[in-house]
Coordinates of C-alpha atoms in Angstrom, one line a residue:
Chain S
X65 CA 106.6 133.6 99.7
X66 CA 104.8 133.7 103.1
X67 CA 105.9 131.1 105.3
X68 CA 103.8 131.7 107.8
X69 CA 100.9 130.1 106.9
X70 CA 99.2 126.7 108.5
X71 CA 99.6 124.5 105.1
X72 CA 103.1 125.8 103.5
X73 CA 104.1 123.8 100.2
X74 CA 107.7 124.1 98.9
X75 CA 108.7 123.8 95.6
X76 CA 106.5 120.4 95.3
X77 CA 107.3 118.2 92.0
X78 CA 105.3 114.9 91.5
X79 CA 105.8 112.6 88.5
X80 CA 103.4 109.8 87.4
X81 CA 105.8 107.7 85.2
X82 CA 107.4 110.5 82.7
X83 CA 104.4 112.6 83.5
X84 CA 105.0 115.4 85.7
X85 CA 101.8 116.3 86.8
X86 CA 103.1 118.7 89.7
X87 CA 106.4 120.7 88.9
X88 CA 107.4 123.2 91.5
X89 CA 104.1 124.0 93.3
X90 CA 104.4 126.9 95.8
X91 CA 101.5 127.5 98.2
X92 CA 100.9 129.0 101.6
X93 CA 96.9 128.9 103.3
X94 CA 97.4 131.1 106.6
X95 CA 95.4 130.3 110.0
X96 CA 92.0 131.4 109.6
X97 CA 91.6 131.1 105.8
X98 CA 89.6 128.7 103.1
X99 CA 91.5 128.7 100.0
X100 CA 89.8 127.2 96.9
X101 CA 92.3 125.3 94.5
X102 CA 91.1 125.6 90.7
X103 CA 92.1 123.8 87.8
X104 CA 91.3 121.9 85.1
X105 CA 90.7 118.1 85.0
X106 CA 94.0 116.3 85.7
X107 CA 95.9 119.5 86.2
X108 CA 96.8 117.6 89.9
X109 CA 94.7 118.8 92.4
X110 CA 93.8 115.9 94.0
X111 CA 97.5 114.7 93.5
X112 CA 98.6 117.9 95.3
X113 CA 96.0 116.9 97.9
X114 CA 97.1 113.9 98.4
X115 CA 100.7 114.9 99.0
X116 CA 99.6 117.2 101.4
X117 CA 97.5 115.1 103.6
X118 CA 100.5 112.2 103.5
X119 CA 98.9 109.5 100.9
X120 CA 101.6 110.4 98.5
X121 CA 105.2 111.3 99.0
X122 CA 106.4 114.2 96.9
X123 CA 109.7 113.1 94.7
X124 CA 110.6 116.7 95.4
X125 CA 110.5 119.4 98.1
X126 CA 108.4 119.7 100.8
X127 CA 105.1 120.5 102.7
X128 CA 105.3 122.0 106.2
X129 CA 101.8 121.8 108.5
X130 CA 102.7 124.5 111.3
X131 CA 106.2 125.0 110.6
X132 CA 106.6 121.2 110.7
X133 CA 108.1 119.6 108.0
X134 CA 105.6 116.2 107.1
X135 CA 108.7 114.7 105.5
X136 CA 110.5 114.6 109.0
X137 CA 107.5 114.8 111.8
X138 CA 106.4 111.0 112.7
X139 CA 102.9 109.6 112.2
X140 CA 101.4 112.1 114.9
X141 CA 101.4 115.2 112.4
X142 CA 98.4 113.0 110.7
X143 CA 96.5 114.2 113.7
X144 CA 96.7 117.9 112.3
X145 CA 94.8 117.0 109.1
X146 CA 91.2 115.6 108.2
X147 CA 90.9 115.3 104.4
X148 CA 87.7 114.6 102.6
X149 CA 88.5 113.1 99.4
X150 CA 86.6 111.6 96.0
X151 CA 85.4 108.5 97.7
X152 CA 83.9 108.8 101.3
X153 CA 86.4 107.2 102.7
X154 CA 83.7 105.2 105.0
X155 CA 82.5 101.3 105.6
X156 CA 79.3 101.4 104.1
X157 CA 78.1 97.9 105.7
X158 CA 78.3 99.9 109.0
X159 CA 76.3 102.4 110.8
X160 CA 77.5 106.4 110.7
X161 CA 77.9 105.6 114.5
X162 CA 80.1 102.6 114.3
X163 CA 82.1 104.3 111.4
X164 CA 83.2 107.0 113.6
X165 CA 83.4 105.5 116.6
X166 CA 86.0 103.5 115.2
X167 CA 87.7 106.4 114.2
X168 CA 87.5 108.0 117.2
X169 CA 89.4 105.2 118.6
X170 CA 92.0 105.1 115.7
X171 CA 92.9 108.8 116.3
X172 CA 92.9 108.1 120.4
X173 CA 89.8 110.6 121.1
X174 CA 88.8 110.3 125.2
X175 CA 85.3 110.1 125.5
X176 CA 84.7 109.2 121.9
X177 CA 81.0 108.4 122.7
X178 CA 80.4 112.6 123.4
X179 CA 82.4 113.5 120.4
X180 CA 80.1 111.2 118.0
X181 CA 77.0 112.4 119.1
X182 CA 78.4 116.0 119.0
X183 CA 79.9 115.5 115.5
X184 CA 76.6 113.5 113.7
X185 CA 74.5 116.1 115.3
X186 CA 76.3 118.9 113.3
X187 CA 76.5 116.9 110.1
X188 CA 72.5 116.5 110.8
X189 CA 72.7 112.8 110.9
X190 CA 71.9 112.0 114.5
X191 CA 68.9 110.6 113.4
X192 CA 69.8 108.1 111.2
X193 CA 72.9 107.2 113.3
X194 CA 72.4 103.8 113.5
X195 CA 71.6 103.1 109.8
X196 CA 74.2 101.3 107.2
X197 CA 76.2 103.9 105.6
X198 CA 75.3 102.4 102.2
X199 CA 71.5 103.4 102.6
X200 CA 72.5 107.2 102.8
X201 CA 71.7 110.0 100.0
X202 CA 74.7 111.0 98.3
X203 CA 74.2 114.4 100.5
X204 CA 74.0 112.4 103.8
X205 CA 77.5 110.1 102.7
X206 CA 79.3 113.4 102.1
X207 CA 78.4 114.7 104.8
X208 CA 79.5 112.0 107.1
X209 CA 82.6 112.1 105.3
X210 CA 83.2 115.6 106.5
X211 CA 82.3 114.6 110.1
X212 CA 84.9 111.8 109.7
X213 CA 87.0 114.2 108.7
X214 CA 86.4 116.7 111.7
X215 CA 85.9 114.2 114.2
X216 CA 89.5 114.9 115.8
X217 CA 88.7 118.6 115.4
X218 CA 92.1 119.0 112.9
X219 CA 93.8 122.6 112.2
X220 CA 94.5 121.5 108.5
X221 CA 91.4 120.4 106.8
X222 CA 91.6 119.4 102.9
X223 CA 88.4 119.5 100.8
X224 CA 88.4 117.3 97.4
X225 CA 85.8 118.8 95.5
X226 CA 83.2 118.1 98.3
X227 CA 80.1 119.5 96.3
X228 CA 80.6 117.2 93.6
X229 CA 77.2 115.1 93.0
X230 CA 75.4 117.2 95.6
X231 CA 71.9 118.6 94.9
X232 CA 71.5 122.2 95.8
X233 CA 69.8 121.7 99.1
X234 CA 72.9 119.5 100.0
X235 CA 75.5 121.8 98.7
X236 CA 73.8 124.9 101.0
X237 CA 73.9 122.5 104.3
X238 CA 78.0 121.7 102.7
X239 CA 78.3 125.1 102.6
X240 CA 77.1 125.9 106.1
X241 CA 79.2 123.5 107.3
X242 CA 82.5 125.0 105.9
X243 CA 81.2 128.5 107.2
X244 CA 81.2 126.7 110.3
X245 CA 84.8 124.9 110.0
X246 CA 86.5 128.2 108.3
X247 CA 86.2 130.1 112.0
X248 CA 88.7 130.1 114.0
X249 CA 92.4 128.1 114.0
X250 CA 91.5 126.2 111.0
X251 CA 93.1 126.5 107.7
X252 CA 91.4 124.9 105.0
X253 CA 92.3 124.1 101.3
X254 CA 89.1 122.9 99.0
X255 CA 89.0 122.0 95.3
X256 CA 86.5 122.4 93.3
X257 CA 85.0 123.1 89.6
X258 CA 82.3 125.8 91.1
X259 CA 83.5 129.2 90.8
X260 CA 80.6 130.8 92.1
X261 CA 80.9 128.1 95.2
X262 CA 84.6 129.0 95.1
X263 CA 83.8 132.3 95.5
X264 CA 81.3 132.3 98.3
X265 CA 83.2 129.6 100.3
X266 CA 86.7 130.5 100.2
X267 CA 88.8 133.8 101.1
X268 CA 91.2 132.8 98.2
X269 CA 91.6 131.3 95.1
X270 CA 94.5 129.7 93.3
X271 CA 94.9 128.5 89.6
X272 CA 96.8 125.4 89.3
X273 CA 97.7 124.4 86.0
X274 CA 100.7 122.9 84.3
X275 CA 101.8 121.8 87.6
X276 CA 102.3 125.0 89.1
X277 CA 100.1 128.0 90.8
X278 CA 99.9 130.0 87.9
X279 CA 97.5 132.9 89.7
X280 CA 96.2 133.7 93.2
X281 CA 93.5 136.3 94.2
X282 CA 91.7 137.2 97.2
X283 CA 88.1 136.5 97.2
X284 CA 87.1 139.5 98.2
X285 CA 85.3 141.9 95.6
X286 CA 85.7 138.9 93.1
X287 CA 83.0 138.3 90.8
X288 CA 82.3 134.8 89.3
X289 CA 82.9 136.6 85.3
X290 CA 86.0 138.3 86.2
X291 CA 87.3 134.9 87.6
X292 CA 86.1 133.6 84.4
X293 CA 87.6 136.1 82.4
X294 CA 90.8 135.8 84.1
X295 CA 90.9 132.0 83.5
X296 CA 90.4 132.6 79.5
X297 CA 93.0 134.8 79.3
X298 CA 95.3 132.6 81.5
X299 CA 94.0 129.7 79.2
X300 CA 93.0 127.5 82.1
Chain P
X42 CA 77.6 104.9 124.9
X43 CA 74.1 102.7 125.1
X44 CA 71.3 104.0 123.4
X45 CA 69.5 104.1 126.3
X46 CA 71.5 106.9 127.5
X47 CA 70.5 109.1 123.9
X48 CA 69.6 112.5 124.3
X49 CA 66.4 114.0 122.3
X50 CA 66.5 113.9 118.6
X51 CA 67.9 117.4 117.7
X52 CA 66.6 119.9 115.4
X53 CA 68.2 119.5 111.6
X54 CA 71.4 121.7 110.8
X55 CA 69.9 124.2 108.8
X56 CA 68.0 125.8 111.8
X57 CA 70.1 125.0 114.1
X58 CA 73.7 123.9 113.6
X59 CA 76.0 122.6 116.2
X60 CA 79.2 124.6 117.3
X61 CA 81.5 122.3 117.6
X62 CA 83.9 124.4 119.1
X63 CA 81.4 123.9 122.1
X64 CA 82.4 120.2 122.6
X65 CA 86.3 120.0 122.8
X66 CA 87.9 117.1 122.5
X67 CA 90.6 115.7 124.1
X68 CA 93.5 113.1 122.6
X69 CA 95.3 110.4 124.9
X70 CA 99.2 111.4 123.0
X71 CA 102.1 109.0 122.9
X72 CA 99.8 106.7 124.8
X73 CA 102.6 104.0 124.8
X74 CA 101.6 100.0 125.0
X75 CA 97.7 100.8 125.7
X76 CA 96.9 102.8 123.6
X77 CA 98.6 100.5 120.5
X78 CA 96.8 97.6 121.3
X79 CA 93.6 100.2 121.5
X80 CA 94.2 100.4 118.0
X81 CA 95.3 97.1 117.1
X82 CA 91.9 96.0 119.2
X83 CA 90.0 99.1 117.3
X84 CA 91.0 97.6 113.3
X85 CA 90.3 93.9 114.9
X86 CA 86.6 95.0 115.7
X87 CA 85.7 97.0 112.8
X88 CA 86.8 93.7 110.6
X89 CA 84.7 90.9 112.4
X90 CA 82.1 93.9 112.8
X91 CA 82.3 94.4 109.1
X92 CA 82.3 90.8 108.4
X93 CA 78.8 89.6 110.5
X94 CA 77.3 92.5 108.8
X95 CA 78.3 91.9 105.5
X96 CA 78.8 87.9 106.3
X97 CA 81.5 88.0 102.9
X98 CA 84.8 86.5 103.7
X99 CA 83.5 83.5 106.5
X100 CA 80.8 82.4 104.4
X101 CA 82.8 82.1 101.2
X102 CA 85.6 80.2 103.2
X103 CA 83.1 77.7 104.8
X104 CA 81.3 76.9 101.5
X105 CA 84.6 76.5 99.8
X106 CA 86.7 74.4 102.4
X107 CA 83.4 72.3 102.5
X108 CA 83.2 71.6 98.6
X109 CA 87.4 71.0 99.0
X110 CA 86.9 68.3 101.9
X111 CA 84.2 67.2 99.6
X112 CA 85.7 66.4 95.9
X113 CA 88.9 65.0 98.2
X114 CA 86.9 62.6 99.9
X115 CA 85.4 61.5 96.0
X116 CA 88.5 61.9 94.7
X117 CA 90.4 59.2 96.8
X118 CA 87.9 57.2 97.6
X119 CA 88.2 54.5 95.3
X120 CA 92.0 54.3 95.5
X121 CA 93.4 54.5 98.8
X122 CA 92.6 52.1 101.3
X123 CA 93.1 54.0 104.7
X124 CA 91.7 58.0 104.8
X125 CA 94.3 58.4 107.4
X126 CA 96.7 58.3 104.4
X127 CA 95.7 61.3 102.9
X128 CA 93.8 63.3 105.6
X129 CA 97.2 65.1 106.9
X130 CA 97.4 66.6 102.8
X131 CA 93.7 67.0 103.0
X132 CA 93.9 69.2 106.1
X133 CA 96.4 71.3 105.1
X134 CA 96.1 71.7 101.2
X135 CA 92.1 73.1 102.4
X136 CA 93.1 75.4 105.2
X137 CA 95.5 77.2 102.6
X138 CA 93.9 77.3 99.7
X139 CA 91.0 78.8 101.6
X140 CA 92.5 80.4 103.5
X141 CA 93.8 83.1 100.6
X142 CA 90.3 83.6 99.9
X143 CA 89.7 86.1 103.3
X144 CA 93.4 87.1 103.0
X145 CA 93.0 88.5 99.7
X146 CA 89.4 90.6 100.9
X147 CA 91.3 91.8 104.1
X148 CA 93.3 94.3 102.2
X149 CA 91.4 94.1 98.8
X150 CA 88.1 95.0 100.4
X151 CA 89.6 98.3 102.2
X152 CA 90.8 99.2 98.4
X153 CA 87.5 98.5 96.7
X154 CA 85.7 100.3 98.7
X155 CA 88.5 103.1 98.9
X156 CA 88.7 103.2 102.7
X157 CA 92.3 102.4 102.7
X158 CA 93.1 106.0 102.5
X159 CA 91.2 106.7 106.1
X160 CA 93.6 104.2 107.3
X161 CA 96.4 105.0 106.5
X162 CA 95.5 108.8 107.4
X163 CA 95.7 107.7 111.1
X164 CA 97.8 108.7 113.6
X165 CA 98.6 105.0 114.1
X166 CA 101.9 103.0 113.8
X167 CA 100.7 100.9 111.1
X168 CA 102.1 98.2 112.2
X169 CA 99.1 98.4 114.7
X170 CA 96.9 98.2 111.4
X171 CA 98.7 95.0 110.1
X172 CA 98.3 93.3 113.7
X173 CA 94.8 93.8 113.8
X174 CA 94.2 92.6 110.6
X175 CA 96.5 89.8 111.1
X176 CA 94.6 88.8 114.2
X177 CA 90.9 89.2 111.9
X178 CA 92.6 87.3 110.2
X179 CA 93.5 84.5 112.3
X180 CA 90.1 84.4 114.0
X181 CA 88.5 84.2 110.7
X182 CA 90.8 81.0 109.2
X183 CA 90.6 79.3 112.7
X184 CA 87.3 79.3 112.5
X185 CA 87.2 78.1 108.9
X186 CA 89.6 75.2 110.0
X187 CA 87.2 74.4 112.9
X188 CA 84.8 73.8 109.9
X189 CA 86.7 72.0 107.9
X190 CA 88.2 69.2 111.1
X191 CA 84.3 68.8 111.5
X192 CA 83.6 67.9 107.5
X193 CA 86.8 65.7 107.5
X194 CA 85.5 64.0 110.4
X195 CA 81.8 62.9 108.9
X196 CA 83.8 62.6 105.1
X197 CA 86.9 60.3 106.5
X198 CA 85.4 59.0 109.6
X199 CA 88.4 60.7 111.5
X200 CA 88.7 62.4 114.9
X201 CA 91.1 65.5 114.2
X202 CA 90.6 67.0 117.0
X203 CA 93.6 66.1 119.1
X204 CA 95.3 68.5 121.5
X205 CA 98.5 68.1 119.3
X206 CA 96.8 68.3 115.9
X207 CA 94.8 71.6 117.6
X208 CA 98.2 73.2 118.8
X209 CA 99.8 72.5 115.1
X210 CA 96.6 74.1 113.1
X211 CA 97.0 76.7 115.9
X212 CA 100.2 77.5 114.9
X213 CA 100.6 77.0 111.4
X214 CA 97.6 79.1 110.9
X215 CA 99.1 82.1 112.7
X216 CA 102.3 82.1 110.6
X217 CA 100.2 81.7 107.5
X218 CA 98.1 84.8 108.4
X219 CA 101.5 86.6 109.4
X220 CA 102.5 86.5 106.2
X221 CA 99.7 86.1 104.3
X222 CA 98.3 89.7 105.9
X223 CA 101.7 91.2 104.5
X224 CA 101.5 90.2 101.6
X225 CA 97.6 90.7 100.9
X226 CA 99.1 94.3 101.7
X227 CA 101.6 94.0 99.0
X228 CA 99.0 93.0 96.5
X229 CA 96.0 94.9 97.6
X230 CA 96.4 97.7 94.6
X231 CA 97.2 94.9 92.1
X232 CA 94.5 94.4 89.6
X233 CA 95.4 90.7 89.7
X234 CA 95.3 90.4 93.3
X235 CA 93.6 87.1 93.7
X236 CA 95.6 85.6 91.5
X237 CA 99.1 87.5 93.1
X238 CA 98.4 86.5 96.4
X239 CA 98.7 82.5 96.4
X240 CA 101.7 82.9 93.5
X241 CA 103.5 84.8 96.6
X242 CA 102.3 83.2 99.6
X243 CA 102.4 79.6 98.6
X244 CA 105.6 78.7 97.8
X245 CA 106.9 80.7 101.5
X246 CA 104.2 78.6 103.2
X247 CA 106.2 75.1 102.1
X248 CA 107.8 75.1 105.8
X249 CA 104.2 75.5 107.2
X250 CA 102.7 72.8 105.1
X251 CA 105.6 70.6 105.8
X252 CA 105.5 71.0 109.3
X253 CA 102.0 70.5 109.8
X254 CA 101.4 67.9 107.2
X255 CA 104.2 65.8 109.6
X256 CA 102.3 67.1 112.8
X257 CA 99.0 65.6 111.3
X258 CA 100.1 62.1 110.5
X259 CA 102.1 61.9 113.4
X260 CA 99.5 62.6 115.8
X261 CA 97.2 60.0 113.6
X262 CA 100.2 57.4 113.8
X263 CA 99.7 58.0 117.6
X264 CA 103.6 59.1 117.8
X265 CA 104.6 61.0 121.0
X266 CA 105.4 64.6 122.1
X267 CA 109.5 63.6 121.6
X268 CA 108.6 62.4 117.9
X269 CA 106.7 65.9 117.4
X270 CA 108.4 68.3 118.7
X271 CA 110.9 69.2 116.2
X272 CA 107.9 70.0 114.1
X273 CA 106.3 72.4 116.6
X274 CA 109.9 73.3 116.9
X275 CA 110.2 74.6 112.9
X276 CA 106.5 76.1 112.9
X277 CA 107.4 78.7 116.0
X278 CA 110.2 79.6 114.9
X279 CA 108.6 80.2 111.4
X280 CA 105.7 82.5 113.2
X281 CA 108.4 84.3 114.9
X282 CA 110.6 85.1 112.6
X283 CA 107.8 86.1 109.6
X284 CA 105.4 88.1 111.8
X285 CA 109.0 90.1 113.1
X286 CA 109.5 90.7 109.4
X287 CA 106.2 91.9 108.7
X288 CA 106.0 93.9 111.5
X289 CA 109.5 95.8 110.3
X290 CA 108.0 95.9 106.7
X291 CA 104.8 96.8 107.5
X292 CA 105.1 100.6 106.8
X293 CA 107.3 100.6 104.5
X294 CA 104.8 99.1 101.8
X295 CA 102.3 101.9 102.1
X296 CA 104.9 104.9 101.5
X297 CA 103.5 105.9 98.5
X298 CA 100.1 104.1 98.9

């Protein structure tokens, strides 16, 4: 196992009452690269997601964000991750501007003012900046989620299914926008039901099911049937 | 930044994206005292900012302590001959049986909406969450008791507002929002929350209601600071101690949240 990578996860077991919905996950997502997690429903990616962003605490082994292990690092190494989850993750009675202006503040961001405007300019929402949060599209929210998520410019950035709801026009600017993030120091791990979307957006692709990775391929020369194919005969 | 100082309106993102990478930020690290009570300021802000847009927890509170003072004032009436009898129980059984009404939405609110995640994703001591909801908190109750002296005072004809009955509400209210901000916490992903919450809190509030139920009437029996202060006395000590506990317990409650 490459221990090298930005996001390493070691031997990660996760039990919801008797279930054991992760049982000795190994992963690794190296600077530089978008890896798409694929699964069925409930096969614990979001738990897995979770664990790795520090919401949940594994009852087993151990994830380590640039060599640093989260189990030991204080509540700093949360500066090194931006996660976009199911629910936005936002106050909906206030403005996009307010709503990340606070956050700026949370995560200690000098000259938070600049950083806002530079962040709702490349989520495209600069215009409505000043509008409740619960008057946005479903495209607009999830993409002020992601400029939540970005605002303190992590190196680990975790993607719950983030297309999920979007219509296609929304899922192309998404998918600009990860283009945009996956450049560079970032390494980012994204969940999703899409394999085509998979496909295009990330540089690998890992099959979790029955708590473990089960298969991982390189995006590269990968075809949207042969990923299909090779989930049949993996029975995923 | 004022919107005054706002740049044109930019093109959208699909013809022209912004490189972040352009604008690089920069993070004030290990900040010490300052920057806590930046953050503790920050969560204090974006609650009474939430609340006068949404107007939810205040206006509930108000309405509610009102209707309380209310039926009390009908209730006794017709049977006891001096308000000043029961105003003290009035006082206090109102301020904290309202009062778990915002303590329950302060935590409950951030789990129904399902931003208690982005929270707890911060880079922040979280004890400097609890503070600054503790002190929303506090601002939002004081407020609700400032209500409720001036509806006891057209109801039961009684001037309440007495340095010494001020300084007791002052304190009692902060050790009931010390722990009552705790243990909204505890109960926040309960699906019986609002019914949790004053099970819990109540019965550790006894020294509170005590205290200030004996502050009350002494400072309507016109009794003097020497006859009081063993009250005050129990009620600092009481906001010391729980708010020192909270603060050590504080993080604890959201390992697994």
């Amino acid at each position: 196992m490459n221990e090298s990578g930005l996001i390493v996860a070691r031997n990660i077991v996760k039990r919801y009452g008797r279930k054991r919905v992760l049982n000795g996950v190994e992963m690794c997502v190296p600077q530089g690269q978008v890896m798409a997690l694929l699964g069925p429903n409930g096969a614990g990616k979001s738990t897995l997601l979770r664990i790795i962003s520090g919401l949940a605490k594994p009852d087993r082994g151990e994830i380590l964000l640039g060599g640093v292990s989260t189990r030991k690092a204080g509540h700093e190494i949360r500066r090194y991750i931006g996660l976009v989850a199911h629910a936005p993750l936002l106050y909906d009675n206030l403005s996009a501007w307010d709503n990340l202006h606070f956050f700026a503040r949370l995560y200690d961001i000098q000259q938070p003012a600049a950083r806002v405007e530079a962040v709702l300019r490349a989520v495209d929402l600069w215009t409505r900046r000043h509008d409740p949060v619960r008057t946005y599209s479903r495209g607009m929210t999830q993409r002020l989620a992601i400029g939540r998520a970005i605002l303190h410019d992590p190196p680990v950035l975790l993607l719950d299914e983030p297309d999920t709801g979007l219509d296609p026009s929304s899922a192309e600017t998404l998918a600009q926008l990860i283009r945009m993030l996956s450049s560079g120091r970032r390494a980012i791990l994204l969940t999703t039901h899409n394999l085509e979307r998979a496909i295009a957006w990330a540089d690998s692709i890992s099959l979790l099911a029955d708590g473990k990775i089960i298969w991982s391929t390189a995006t590269e020369g990968l075809t949207s049937e042969k990923l299909r194919q090779a989930m049949t005969e993996l029975e995923v | 930044m004022g919107k005054k100082a706002l740049s044109a309106e930019p093109p959208p993102l699909h013809s022209a994206p912004i490189d972040l990478a352009a604008h690089p930020i920069a993070m004030r690290l290990n900040g010490g005292v300052l920057a806590y009570l930046g953050k503790v300021a920050a969560v204090l802000l974006k609650d009474v900012r939430a609340e006068l847009r949404g107007r939810e927890i205040f206006s509930t509170m108000t309405a509610f302590s009102v209707l309380a003072v209310l039926i009390f004032g009908m209730a006794f009436d017709l049977r006891v001959p001096r308000a000043e009898m029961i105003a003290p129980g009035v006082l206090w059984v109102v301020v904290l049986f309202t009062g778990v009404l915002g303590l329950n939405r302060s935590f409950g609110a951030e789990v129904d909406r399902g931003t208690l995640p982005s929270l707890l994703l911060a880079p922040v001591d979280r004890s400097a969450i609890y503070f600054g909801k503790m002190l929303a908190n506090l601002i939002f109750t004081l407020a609700t008791a400032l209500v409720i002296l001036a509806v006891m005072f057209f109801i039961f004809d009684l001037n309440l507002f007495q340095p010494y009955n001020l300084a007791a509400m002052l304190l009692g209210v902060i050790g009931y929002v010390g722990v009552g901000t705790l243990f909204a916490a505890l109960t926040a992903n309960s699906r019986a929350r609002e019914t949790l919450l004053p099970i819990l809190l109540l019965p550790v509030m006894v020294p509170v209601f005590v205290s200030g139920v004996a502050l009350t009437a002494g400072v309507l029996d016109g009794k003097a600071w020497e006859d009081l202060s063993q009250w005050f006395g129990i009620l600092a000590a009481f906001d010391a101690i729980f708010i020192v506990v909270a603060y050590l317990l504080f993080d604890l409650i959201w390992e697994d949240a």
